[in-house]
Amino acid sequence: MSNLDHILLYLIVFCSFIVFTIKINKEGYSRKRVIKLFVIPALIYALVEALRYNRGVDYLHYEQIYKWGYTEGTQFLFDLLNKLLNFIGLDFSGALFVYEIILLTGICWIISSYSVEIGKWMYFLAILAMLNLHENLIRQYVALPLIFCSIYYMFQQKWLIMFLFIACANFIHSGTIFVCPFVLLFYYTVKKIIPWYIAVGMLFLTYFILNIDVSSFFLALLQKLNLGAFIYSEHLMHYIEDSDRWLGKDSVLANAQQTFVTEFMQFLFESGIIISTYIALKVQKERKILCFYNIIVLAFVLCRLVHGYEILARIFNQLYIFWFIPLGYALYILNNKRSDLKNAGLLNTMRFNVFIAIGYLALYWGRFIFLNPKAVFIWN
């Protein structure tokens, strides 16, 4: 059982986002008004996350980095940010609050790539997509918001601004620029939608049939591409050179092991997103949604193949988190194009798959709130 303060604070966080989502979907607000309403739950969320103590695997490591600086020169913008925050007198909790604001700003930026009506469902889903991962990968989720901004400008074909954001992200965490070629490739060259039955079939194979060691394949690929040297990242080169530790069979994390029930529920969640988004795109095609639908199909498969391999999972989870965009679009279609779904005979199928996806999220985050005894705050 979680501590009482954890239960109360996260109930406030989640309820504030639920109220926000309901409110903006009941009335026709402008984007400016939506962002203003988002500020309140966003600040509550940022404050609660900043007050957590020893969250994730790297909290104490980054607390030391904040105090003493980051030694790898290729990530100097992160060190520069920390020096600025230290200069104005913020402790590490204050720095975490700023990190959260940067992430929330990036979320708003990428959602603004879509119309106000389509984007309304994505804000809360984005928080759910990233909360656990960003607690573990602190620096990575300071850089990723800049990648979100670069995607926004990529859609507008403002290439100079796009590359500026990518360069800045690289100098915070070089691993985040892995996302960019996938988005460029899928948006500009992949025009066809992956059929849902092929996507779910591949997912089923990776969950329940295939049992292969893929780490050696990805290691060989990284070595051939020589990405560490290409983006001038000593950090990435370290993982490649010390590959037996990070990518070998013995590197599989013990706490990543899942029961059959857990695996099956996650499979249903991902399948629900795939099928509901596929239906939504058949009702109303949207190129910027199609891009991320195809990306998450790939991400779901890749993340299952490398499940348990920490470094590979960190890389591909950067694609996985984009499920909030297709699912948000599916919710938009379900609520705004009901007659079209009914005429196509797809309304009940759509409802069922959205229910599966949302039901999984309710169970997952209910467990996070109520059954998280190790989660503590700075006053505990």
mmCIF file of C-alpha atoms in Angstrom:
data_model
loop_
_atom_site.group_PDB
_atom_site.id
_atom_site.type_symbol
_atom_site.label_atom_id
_atom_site.label_comp_id
_atom_site.label_asym_id
_atom_site.label_seq_id
_atom_site.Cartn_x
_atom_site.Cartn_y
_atom_site.Cartn_z
ATOM 1 C CA MET A 1 0.000 0.000 0.000
ATOM 2 C CA SER A 2 1.262 3.476 -0.850
ATOM 3 C CA ASN A 3 1.853 6.114 1.793
ATOM 4 C CA LEU A 4 -1.122 8.381 2.436
ATOM 5 C CA ASP A 5 0.640 11.496 1.125
ATOM 6 C CA HIS A 6 1.464 9.701 -2.147
ATOM 7 C CA ILE A 7 -2.146 8.592 -2.600
ATOM 8 C CA LEU A 8 -3.597 12.029 -1.864
ATOM 9 C CA LEU A 9 -1.132 14.015 -3.958
ATOM 10 C CA TYR A 10 -1.384 11.825 -7.035
ATOM 11 C CA LEU A 11 -5.172 11.672 -6.766
ATOM 12 C CA ILE A 12 -5.094 15.470 -6.872
ATOM 13 C CA VAL A 13 -2.755 15.372 -9.887
ATOM 14 C CA PHE A 14 -4.819 12.858 -11.850
ATOM 15 C CA CYS A 15 -8.166 14.415 -10.919
ATOM 16 C CA SER A 16 -6.946 17.862 -11.985
ATOM 17 C CA PHE A 17 -6.027 16.494 -15.436
ATOM 18 C CA ILE A 18 -9.331 14.618 -15.721
ATOM 19 C CA VAL A 19 -11.298 17.786 -14.849
ATOM 20 C CA PHE A 20 -9.186 19.740 -17.359
ATOM 21 C CA THR A 21 -9.840 17.174 -20.117
ATOM 22 C CA ILE A 22 -13.592 17.078 -19.433
ATOM 23 C CA LYS A 23 -13.821 20.875 -19.319
ATOM 24 C CA ILE A 24 -12.044 21.536 -22.612
ATOM 25 C CA ASN A 25 -14.121 18.861 -24.357
ATOM 26 C CA LYS A 26 -17.440 20.308 -23.205
ATOM 27 C CA GLU A 27 -16.884 23.772 -24.641
ATOM 28 C CA GLY A 28 -15.242 25.153 -27.762
ATOM 29 C CA TYR A 29 -12.088 26.800 -26.466
ATOM 30 C CA SER A 30 -9.346 28.458 -28.468
ATOM 31 C CA ARG A 31 -5.835 27.021 -28.264
ATOM 32 C CA LYS A 32 -4.754 29.971 -26.140
ATOM 33 C CA ARG A 33 -7.560 29.281 -23.673
ATOM 34 C CA VAL A 34 -6.773 25.540 -23.590
ATOM 35 C CA ILE A 35 -3.126 26.264 -22.747
ATOM 36 C CA LYS A 36 -4.193 28.649 -19.970
ATOM 37 C CA LEU A 37 -6.449 25.967 -18.478
ATOM 38 C CA PHE A 38 -3.614 23.424 -18.817
ATOM 39 C CA VAL A 39 -1.339 25.548 -16.638
ATOM 40 C CA ILE A 40 -3.094 24.657 -13.366
ATOM 41 C CA PRO A 41 -2.920 20.821 -13.596
ATOM 42 C CA ALA A 42 0.530 21.123 -15.180
ATOM 43 C CA LEU A 43 1.907 23.153 -12.255
ATOM 44 C CA ILE A 44 0.356 20.757 -9.740
ATOM 45 C CA TYR A 45 1.921 17.817 -11.566
ATOM 46 C CA ALA A 46 5.321 19.517 -11.845
ATOM 47 C CA LEU A 47 5.356 20.403 -8.142
ATOM 48 C CA VAL A 48 4.411 16.889 -6.989
ATOM 49 C CA GLU A 49 7.012 15.271 -9.252
ATOM 50 C CA ALA A 50 9.673 17.735 -8.094
ATOM 51 C CA LEU A 51 8.981 16.892 -4.446
ATOM 52 C CA ARG A 52 9.449 13.145 -4.964
ATOM 53 C CA TYR A 53 12.641 11.739 -3.438
ATOM 54 C CA ASN A 54 14.881 9.076 -4.993
ATOM 55 C CA ARG A 55 12.444 8.501 -7.827
ATOM 56 C CA GLY A 56 13.645 6.193 -10.585
ATOM 57 C CA VAL A 57 17.065 4.612 -10.975
ATOM 58 C CA ASP A 58 19.193 7.727 -11.562
ATOM 59 C CA TYR A 59 17.844 10.245 -9.026
ATOM 60 C CA LEU A 60 20.850 10.192 -6.693
ATOM 61 C CA HIS A 61 23.231 10.178 -9.659
ATOM 62 C CA TYR A 62 21.678 13.309 -11.132
ATOM 63 C CA GLU A 63 21.478 14.944 -7.718
ATOM 64 C CA GLN A 64 25.277 14.648 -7.579
ATOM 65 C CA ILE A 65 25.576 15.905 -11.147
ATOM 66 C CA TYR A 66 23.465 18.917 -10.228
ATOM 67 C CA LYS A 67 25.789 19.732 -7.353
ATOM 68 C CA TRP A 68 29.133 19.037 -9.013
ATOM 69 C CA GLY A 69 28.526 19.290 -12.758
ATOM 70 C CA TYR A 70 28.447 16.885 -15.684
ATOM 71 C CA THR A 71 31.882 15.838 -16.934
ATOM 72 C CA GLU A 72 31.042 14.831 -20.527
ATOM 73 C CA GLY A 73 31.569 17.872 -22.723
ATOM 74 C CA THR A 74 29.224 16.729 -25.498
ATOM 75 C CA GLN A 75 26.251 17.261 -23.151
ATOM 76 C CA PHE A 76 27.293 20.745 -22.103
ATOM 77 C CA LEU A 77 23.842 22.377 -22.427
ATOM 78 C CA PHE A 78 22.540 20.228 -19.584
ATOM 79 C CA ASP A 79 25.464 21.314 -17.423
ATOM 80 C CA LEU A 80 24.890 24.932 -18.475
ATOM 81 C CA LEU A 81 21.233 24.712 -17.449
ATOM 82 C CA ASN A 82 22.203 23.269 -14.074
ATOM 83 C CA LYS A 83 24.772 25.997 -13.497
ATOM 84 C CA LEU A 84 22.110 28.612 -14.204
ATOM 85 C CA LEU A 85 19.647 26.967 -11.801
ATOM 86 C CA ASN A 86 22.359 26.700 -9.150
ATOM 87 C CA PHE A 87 23.240 30.351 -9.682
ATOM 88 C CA ILE A 88 19.675 31.495 -8.971
ATOM 89 C CA GLY A 89 19.673 29.387 -5.799
ATOM 90 C CA LEU A 90 17.498 26.389 -6.633
ATOM 91 C CA ASP A 91 18.135 23.078 -4.882
ATOM 92 C CA PHE A 92 17.732 19.781 -6.748
ATOM 93 C CA SER A 93 13.964 19.706 -6.157
ATOM 94 C CA GLY A 94 13.772 23.159 -7.697
ATOM 95 C CA ALA A 95 15.785 21.919 -10.661
ATOM 96 C CA LEU A 96 13.418 18.978 -11.093
ATOM 97 C CA PHE A 97 10.510 21.429 -11.154
ATOM 98 C CA VAL A 98 12.197 23.321 -14.004
ATOM 99 C CA TYR A 99 12.855 20.023 -15.844
ATOM 100 C CA GLU A 100 9.135 19.222 -15.552
ATOM 101 C CA ILE A 101 8.156 22.620 -16.943
ATOM 102 C CA ILE A 102 10.477 22.054 -19.917
ATOM 103 C CA LEU A 103 8.831 18.672 -20.568
ATOM 104 C CA LEU A 104 5.313 20.101 -20.259
ATOM 105 C CA THR A 105 6.205 22.917 -22.646
ATOM 106 C CA GLY A 106 7.469 20.397 -25.202
ATOM 107 C CA ILE A 107 4.245 18.391 -24.855
ATOM 108 C CA CYS A 108 2.158 21.493 -25.546
ATOM 109 C CA TRP A 109 4.366 22.317 -28.517
ATOM 110 C CA ILE A 110 3.974 18.980 -30.291
ATOM 111 C CA ILE A 111 0.232 18.810 -29.557
ATOM 112 C CA SER A 112 -0.133 22.244 -31.169
ATOM 113 C CA SER A 113 0.831 20.497 -34.438
ATOM 114 C CA TYR A 114 -2.795 19.337 -34.489
ATOM 115 C CA SER A 115 -6.068 21.220 -34.507
ATOM 116 C CA VAL A 116 -7.463 22.281 -31.142
ATOM 117 C CA GLU A 117 -10.274 19.723 -31.392
ATOM 118 C CA ILE A 118 -7.970 16.791 -32.152
ATOM 119 C CA GLY A 119 -5.371 17.801 -29.562
ATOM 120 C CA LYS A 120 -7.795 18.104 -26.638
ATOM 121 C CA TRP A 121 -7.496 14.436 -25.719
ATOM 122 C CA MET A 122 -3.711 14.276 -25.944
ATOM 123 C CA TYR A 123 -2.561 16.370 -22.961
ATOM 124 C CA PHE A 124 -3.426 13.951 -20.171
ATOM 125 C CA LEU A 125 -2.488 10.934 -22.289
ATOM 126 C CA ALA A 126 0.964 12.449 -22.874
ATOM 127 C CA ILE A 127 1.505 12.663 -19.106
ATOM 128 C CA LEU A 128 0.510 9.011 -18.734
ATOM 129 C CA ALA A 129 2.788 8.005 -21.625
ATOM 130 C CA MET A 130 5.856 9.614 -20.068
ATOM 131 C CA LEU A 131 5.464 9.772 -16.282
ATOM 132 C CA ASN A 132 7.222 6.520 -15.367
ATOM 133 C CA LEU A 133 9.914 6.829 -18.017
ATOM 134 C CA HIS A 134 10.819 10.430 -17.262
ATOM 135 C CA GLU A 135 11.196 9.614 -13.565
ATOM 136 C CA ASN A 136 13.925 7.134 -14.502
ATOM 137 C CA LEU A 137 15.526 8.999 -17.412
ATOM 138 C CA ILE A 138 15.900 12.514 -16.052
ATOM 139 C CA ARG A 139 18.328 14.062 -18.550
ATOM 140 C CA GLN A 140 16.763 12.304 -21.509
ATOM 141 C CA TYR A 141 13.411 13.918 -20.731
ATOM 142 C CA VAL A 142 14.996 17.355 -20.566
ATOM 143 C CA ALA A 143 16.213 16.823 -24.141
ATOM 144 C CA LEU A 144 13.126 15.118 -25.608
ATOM 145 C CA PRO A 145 10.915 18.237 -25.344
ATOM 146 C CA LEU A 146 13.311 19.895 -27.779
ATOM 147 C CA ILE A 147 12.785 16.957 -30.138
ATOM 148 C CA PHE A 148 9.026 17.523 -29.781
ATOM 149 C CA CYS A 149 9.587 21.149 -30.819
ATOM 150 C CA SER A 150 11.704 20.018 -33.786
ATOM 151 C CA ILE A 151 8.856 17.747 -34.942
ATOM 152 C CA TYR A 152 6.459 20.698 -34.800
ATOM 153 C CA TYR A 153 8.731 22.677 -37.121
ATOM 154 C CA MET A 154 9.351 19.642 -39.321
ATOM 155 C CA PHE A 155 5.607 19.485 -40.015
ATOM 156 C CA GLN A 156 5.795 23.159 -41.017
ATOM 157 C CA GLN A 157 8.924 22.515 -43.133
ATOM 158 C CA LYS A 158 10.907 25.135 -41.236
ATOM 159 C CA TRP A 159 14.123 23.189 -41.517
ATOM 160 C CA LEU A 160 16.556 25.633 -39.952
ATOM 161 C CA ILE A 161 14.546 25.931 -36.745
ATOM 162 C CA MET A 162 14.027 22.162 -36.731
ATOM 163 C CA PHE A 163 17.777 21.470 -36.921
ATOM 164 C CA LEU A 164 18.459 24.093 -34.264
ATOM 165 C CA PHE A 165 16.208 22.260 -31.794
ATOM 166 C CA ILE A 166 17.769 18.913 -32.734
ATOM 167 C CA ALA A 167 21.265 20.308 -32.148
ATOM 168 C CA CYS A 168 20.256 21.669 -28.736
ATOM 169 C CA ALA A 169 18.698 18.304 -27.796
ATOM 170 C CA ASN A 170 21.928 16.570 -28.828
ATOM 171 C CA PHE A 171 23.909 18.756 -26.445
ATOM 172 C CA ILE A 172 21.630 17.753 -23.579
ATOM 173 C CA HIS A 173 21.284 14.029 -24.380
ATOM 174 C CA SER A 174 22.671 12.715 -27.667
ATOM 175 C CA GLY A 175 20.500 9.593 -27.591
ATOM 176 C CA THR A 176 17.309 11.574 -28.178
ATOM 177 C CA ILE A 177 18.121 12.479 -31.790
ATOM 178 C CA PHE A 178 17.468 8.807 -32.596
ATOM 179 C CA VAL A 179 13.789 9.811 -32.863
ATOM 180 C CA CYS A 180 14.247 12.325 -35.686
ATOM 181 C CA PRO A 181 15.070 10.096 -38.681
ATOM 182 C CA PHE A 182 12.109 7.851 -37.869
ATOM 183 C CA VAL A 183 9.648 10.745 -37.841
ATOM 184 C CA LEU A 184 11.124 12.207 -41.035
ATOM 185 C CA LEU A 185 11.057 8.816 -42.780
ATOM 186 C CA PHE A 186 7.527 7.873 -41.744
ATOM 187 C CA TYR A 187 6.052 11.304 -42.428
ATOM 188 C CA TYR A 188 7.584 11.951 -45.836
ATOM 189 C CA THR A 189 8.000 8.494 -47.360
ATOM 190 C CA VAL A 190 5.547 6.056 -45.722
ATOM 191 C CA LYS A 191 2.134 7.063 -47.060
ATOM 192 C CA LYS A 192 0.265 3.795 -46.510
ATOM 193 C CA ILE A 193 -1.227 2.633 -43.247
ATOM 194 C CA ILE A 194 -0.052 -0.676 -41.784
ATOM 195 C CA PRO A 195 -3.167 -2.895 -41.740
ATOM 196 C CA TRP A 196 -4.325 -3.584 -38.195
ATOM 197 C CA TYR A 197 -4.302 -7.371 -38.632
ATOM 198 C CA ILE A 198 -0.651 -7.334 -39.766
ATOM 199 C CA ALA A 199 0.294 -5.021 -36.891
ATOM 200 C CA VAL A 200 -1.524 -7.073 -34.247
ATOM 201 C CA GLY A 201 -0.212 -10.290 -35.793
ATOM 202 C CA MET A 202 3.392 -9.095 -35.534
ATOM 203 C CA LEU A 203 2.739 -7.971 -31.985
ATOM 204 C CA PHE A 204 1.299 -11.371 -31.064
ATOM 205 C CA LEU A 205 4.377 -13.107 -32.474
ATOM 206 C CA THR A 206 6.763 -10.943 -30.461
ATOM 207 C CA TYR A 207 4.774 -11.391 -27.251
ATOM 208 C CA PHE A 208 3.935 -15.072 -27.294
ATOM 209 C CA ILE A 209 5.720 -16.968 -30.082
ATOM 210 C CA LEU A 210 9.201 -15.586 -30.787
ATOM 211 C CA ASN A 211 11.910 -16.151 -28.214
ATOM 212 C CA ILE A 212 15.068 -14.758 -29.747
ATOM 213 C CA ASP A 213 18.080 -12.820 -28.534
ATOM 214 C CA VAL A 214 18.094 -9.609 -30.551
ATOM 215 C CA SER A 215 20.772 -7.770 -28.596
ATOM 216 C CA SER A 216 23.652 -9.024 -30.780
ATOM 217 C CA PHE A 217 21.844 -7.812 -33.922
ATOM 218 C CA PHE A 218 21.302 -4.296 -32.575
ATOM 219 C CA LEU A 219 24.841 -4.153 -31.208
ATOM 220 C CA ALA A 220 26.289 -5.050 -34.606
ATOM 221 C CA LEU A 221 24.048 -2.425 -36.230
ATOM 222 C CA LEU A 222 25.192 0.296 -33.824
ATOM 223 C CA GLN A 223 28.817 -0.619 -34.411
ATOM 224 C CA LYS A 224 28.462 -0.544 -38.200
ATOM 225 C CA LEU A 225 26.633 2.778 -38.158
ATOM 226 C CA ASN A 226 29.263 4.180 -35.774
ATOM 227 C CA LEU A 227 26.623 6.513 -34.336
ATOM 228 C CA GLY A 228 28.699 7.478 -31.330
ATOM 229 C CA ALA A 229 31.392 8.997 -33.530
ATOM 230 C CA PHE A 230 28.845 10.452 -35.971
ATOM 231 C CA ILE A 231 27.095 12.549 -33.306
ATOM 232 C CA TYR A 232 30.264 12.970 -31.262
ATOM 233 C CA SER A 233 28.905 11.136 -28.219
ATOM 234 C CA GLU A 234 31.398 9.574 -25.844
ATOM 235 C CA HIS A 235 28.366 8.447 -23.849
ATOM 236 C CA LEU A 236 27.014 6.272 -26.669
ATOM 237 C CA MET A 237 30.479 4.982 -27.519
ATOM 238 C CA HIS A 238 30.834 3.855 -23.913
ATOM 239 C CA TYR A 239 27.765 1.612 -24.231
ATOM 240 C CA ILE A 240 28.988 0.117 -27.498
ATOM 241 C CA GLU A 241 32.514 -0.522 -26.232
ATOM 242 C CA ASP A 242 31.196 -2.057 -22.997
ATOM 243 C CA SER A 243 28.596 -4.057 -24.917
ATOM 244 C CA ASP A 244 28.804 -7.291 -22.941
ATOM 245 C CA ARG A 245 27.673 -5.464 -19.835
ATOM 246 C CA TRP A 246 24.900 -3.407 -21.429
ATOM 247 C CA LEU A 247 23.713 -5.511 -24.387
ATOM 248 C CA GLY A 248 24.704 -9.098 -23.634
ATOM 249 C CA LYS A 249 22.367 -11.864 -22.521
ATOM 250 C CA ASP A 250 23.344 -11.318 -18.904
ATOM 251 C CA SER A 251 22.259 -7.671 -19.091
ATOM 252 C CA VAL A 252 18.544 -8.501 -19.034
ATOM 253 C CA LEU A 253 17.035 -6.772 -16.001
ATOM 254 C CA ALA A 254 15.530 -9.095 -13.398
ATOM 255 C CA ASN A 255 12.778 -6.609 -12.522
ATOM 256 C CA ALA A 256 11.702 -6.484 -16.173
ATOM 257 C CA GLN A 257 10.321 -10.013 -16.045
ATOM 258 C CA GLN A 258 6.531 -10.116 -16.442
ATOM 259 C CA THR A 259 3.873 -12.657 -15.606
ATOM 260 C CA PHE A 260 1.706 -14.001 -18.409
ATOM 261 C CA VAL A 261 -1.251 -11.942 -17.147
ATOM 262 C CA THR A 262 0.797 -8.718 -17.224
ATOM 263 C CA GLU A 263 2.116 -9.477 -20.699
ATOM 264 C CA PHE A 264 -1.374 -10.300 -21.966
ATOM 265 C CA MET A 265 -2.836 -7.075 -20.553
ATOM 266 C CA GLN A 266 -0.084 -5.010 -22.173
ATOM 267 C CA PHE A 267 -0.678 -6.837 -25.454
ATOM 268 C CA LEU A 268 -4.384 -5.960 -25.250
ATOM 269 C CA PHE A 269 -3.542 -2.322 -24.494
ATOM 270 C CA GLU A 270 -1.260 -1.987 -27.499
ATOM 271 C CA SER A 271 -3.659 -3.902 -29.735
ATOM 272 C CA GLY A 272 -6.519 -1.657 -28.602
ATOM 273 C CA ILE A 273 -4.564 1.441 -29.613
ATOM 274 C CA ILE A 274 -3.622 -0.070 -32.981
ATOM 275 C CA ILE A 275 -7.157 -1.167 -33.904
ATOM 276 C CA SER A 276 -8.938 1.970 -32.665
ATOM 277 C CA THR A 277 -6.462 4.259 -34.458
ATOM 278 C CA TYR A 278 -6.699 2.203 -37.649
ATOM 279 C CA ILE A 279 -10.487 2.623 -37.591
ATOM 280 C CA ALA A 280 -10.144 6.341 -36.846
ATOM 281 C CA LEU A 281 -7.820 6.817 -39.828
ATOM 282 C CA LYS A 282 -10.246 4.955 -42.077
ATOM 283 C CA VAL A 283 -13.012 7.342 -41.021
ATOM 284 C CA GLN A 284 -10.871 10.476 -41.391
ATOM 285 C CA LYS A 285 -7.346 10.282 -42.740
ATOM 286 C CA GLU A 286 -4.872 12.628 -41.064
ATOM 287 C CA ARG A 287 -1.291 12.491 -42.316
ATOM 288 C CA LYS A 288 0.296 13.648 -39.061
ATOM 289 C CA ILE A 289 -1.600 10.918 -37.196
ATOM 290 C CA LEU A 290 -0.777 8.253 -39.801
ATOM 291 C CA CYS A 291 2.912 8.998 -39.258
ATOM 292 C CA PHE A 292 2.734 8.241 -35.544
ATOM 293 C CA TYR A 293 0.386 5.278 -35.996
ATOM 294 C CA ASN A 294 2.997 3.547 -38.166
ATOM 295 C CA ILE A 295 5.757 4.578 -35.751
ATOM 296 C CA ILE A 296 4.034 3.089 -32.708
ATOM 297 C CA VAL A 297 3.357 -0.173 -34.534
ATOM 298 C CA LEU A 298 7.106 -0.432 -35.103
ATOM 299 C CA ALA A 299 7.834 0.745 -31.545
ATOM 300 C CA PHE A 300 5.472 -1.767 -29.930
ATOM 301 C CA VAL A 301 7.161 -4.626 -31.796
ATOM 302 C CA LEU A 302 10.724 -3.401 -31.176
ATOM 303 C CA CYS A 303 10.142 -2.686 -27.485
ATOM 304 C CA ARG A 304 8.820 -6.187 -26.947
ATOM 305 C CA LEU A 305 11.777 -7.706 -28.818
ATOM 306 C CA VAL A 306 14.270 -5.832 -26.612
ATOM 307 C CA HIS A 307 12.220 -6.033 -23.418
ATOM 308 C CA GLY A 308 14.557 -6.290 -20.451
ATOM 309 C CA TYR A 309 17.640 -4.914 -22.228
ATOM 310 C CA GLU A 310 17.977 -1.574 -20.455
ATOM 311 C CA ILE A 311 19.878 0.445 -23.056
ATOM 312 C CA LEU A 312 17.951 -0.848 -26.057
ATOM 313 C CA ALA A 313 14.667 -0.295 -24.211
ATOM 314 C CA ARG A 314 15.711 3.305 -23.454
ATOM 315 C CA ILE A 315 16.326 3.887 -27.156
ATOM 316 C CA PHE A 316 13.085 2.414 -28.493
ATOM 317 C CA ASN A 317 10.892 3.715 -25.676
ATOM 318 C CA GLN A 318 11.497 7.156 -27.180
ATOM 319 C CA LEU A 319 9.287 5.969 -30.048
ATOM 320 C CA TYR A 320 6.890 4.019 -27.820
ATOM 321 C CA ILE A 321 5.763 7.112 -25.891
ATOM 322 C CA PHE A 322 4.102 8.572 -28.986
ATOM 323 C CA TRP A 323 1.078 6.278 -28.459
ATOM 324 C CA PHE A 324 -0.642 9.246 -26.820
ATOM 325 C CA ILE A 325 -1.073 10.868 -30.258
ATOM 326 C CA PRO A 326 -2.895 7.993 -32.052
ATOM 327 C CA LEU A 327 -5.007 7.160 -28.988
ATOM 328 C CA GLY A 328 -5.926 10.831 -28.578
ATOM 329 C CA TYR A 329 -7.016 10.879 -32.207
ATOM 330 C CA ALA A 330 -9.088 7.726 -31.748
ATOM 331 C CA LEU A 331 -10.899 9.398 -28.829
ATOM 332 C CA TYR A 332 -11.521 12.458 -30.976
ATOM 333 C CA ILE A 333 -13.060 10.360 -33.776
ATOM 334 C CA LEU A 334 -15.144 8.340 -31.308
ATOM 335 C CA ASN A 335 -16.612 11.497 -29.798
ATOM 336 C CA ASN A 336 -16.966 13.621 -32.931
ATOM 337 C CA LYS A 337 -17.596 11.186 -35.787
ATOM 338 C CA ARG A 338 -19.967 8.751 -34.126
ATOM 339 C CA SER A 339 -22.467 8.780 -36.983
ATOM 340 C CA ASP A 340 -19.697 7.991 -39.502
ATOM 341 C CA LEU A 341 -18.545 5.088 -37.342
ATOM 342 C CA LYS A 342 -22.110 3.836 -37.014
ATOM 343 C CA ASN A 343 -22.736 4.050 -40.768
ATOM 344 C CA ALA A 344 -19.541 2.064 -41.376
ATOM 345 C CA GLY A 345 -20.601 -0.552 -38.819
ATOM 346 C CA LEU A 346 -17.494 0.165 -36.720
ATOM 347 C CA LEU A 347 -18.913 2.014 -33.703
ATOM 348 C CA ASN A 348 -19.019 -0.960 -31.318
ATOM 349 C CA THR A 349 -15.584 -2.205 -32.411
ATOM 350 C CA MET A 350 -14.206 1.261 -31.844
ATOM 351 C CA ARG A 351 -15.830 1.530 -28.415
ATOM 352 C CA PHE A 352 -14.520 -1.872 -27.365
ATOM 353 C CA ASN A 353 -10.900 -1.186 -28.332
ATOM 354 C CA VAL A 354 -10.861 2.285 -26.782
ATOM 355 C CA PHE A 355 -12.379 0.771 -23.628
ATOM 356 C CA ILE A 356 -9.590 -1.843 -23.538
ATOM 357 C CA ALA A 357 -6.887 0.814 -23.879
ATOM 358 C CA ILE A 358 -8.399 3.200 -21.321
ATOM 359 C CA GLY A 359 -9.217 0.318 -18.976
ATOM 360 C CA TYR A 360 -5.579 -0.783 -18.996
ATOM 361 C CA LEU A 361 -4.448 2.759 -18.190
ATOM 362 C CA ALA A 362 -6.929 2.951 -15.296
ATOM 363 C CA LEU A 363 -5.614 -0.311 -13.823
ATOM 364 C CA TYR A 364 -1.949 0.580 -14.391
ATOM 365 C CA TRP A 365 -2.147 4.015 -12.837
ATOM 366 C CA GLY A 366 -4.475 2.856 -10.094
ATOM 367 C CA ARG A 367 -1.685 0.476 -9.086
ATOM 368 C CA PHE A 368 0.827 3.333 -9.289
ATOM 369 C CA ILE A 369 -1.270 5.461 -6.938
ATOM 370 C CA PHE A 370 -2.386 2.884 -4.382
ATOM 371 C CA LEU A 371 0.231 0.116 -4.521
ATOM 372 C CA ASN A 372 3.526 2.007 -4.605
ATOM 373 C CA PRO A 373 4.985 1.762 -1.076
ATOM 374 C CA LYS A 374 8.547 2.681 -2.137
ATOM 375 C CA ALA A 375 7.483 6.070 -3.484
ATOM 376 C CA VAL A 376 8.432 8.774 -0.978
ATOM 377 C CA PHE A 377 8.772 12.549 -0.850
ATOM 378 C CA ILE A 378 11.546 14.817 0.387
ATOM 379 C CA TRP A 379 9.853 15.160 3.799
ATOM 380 C CA ASN A 380 9.580 11.385 4.400
#
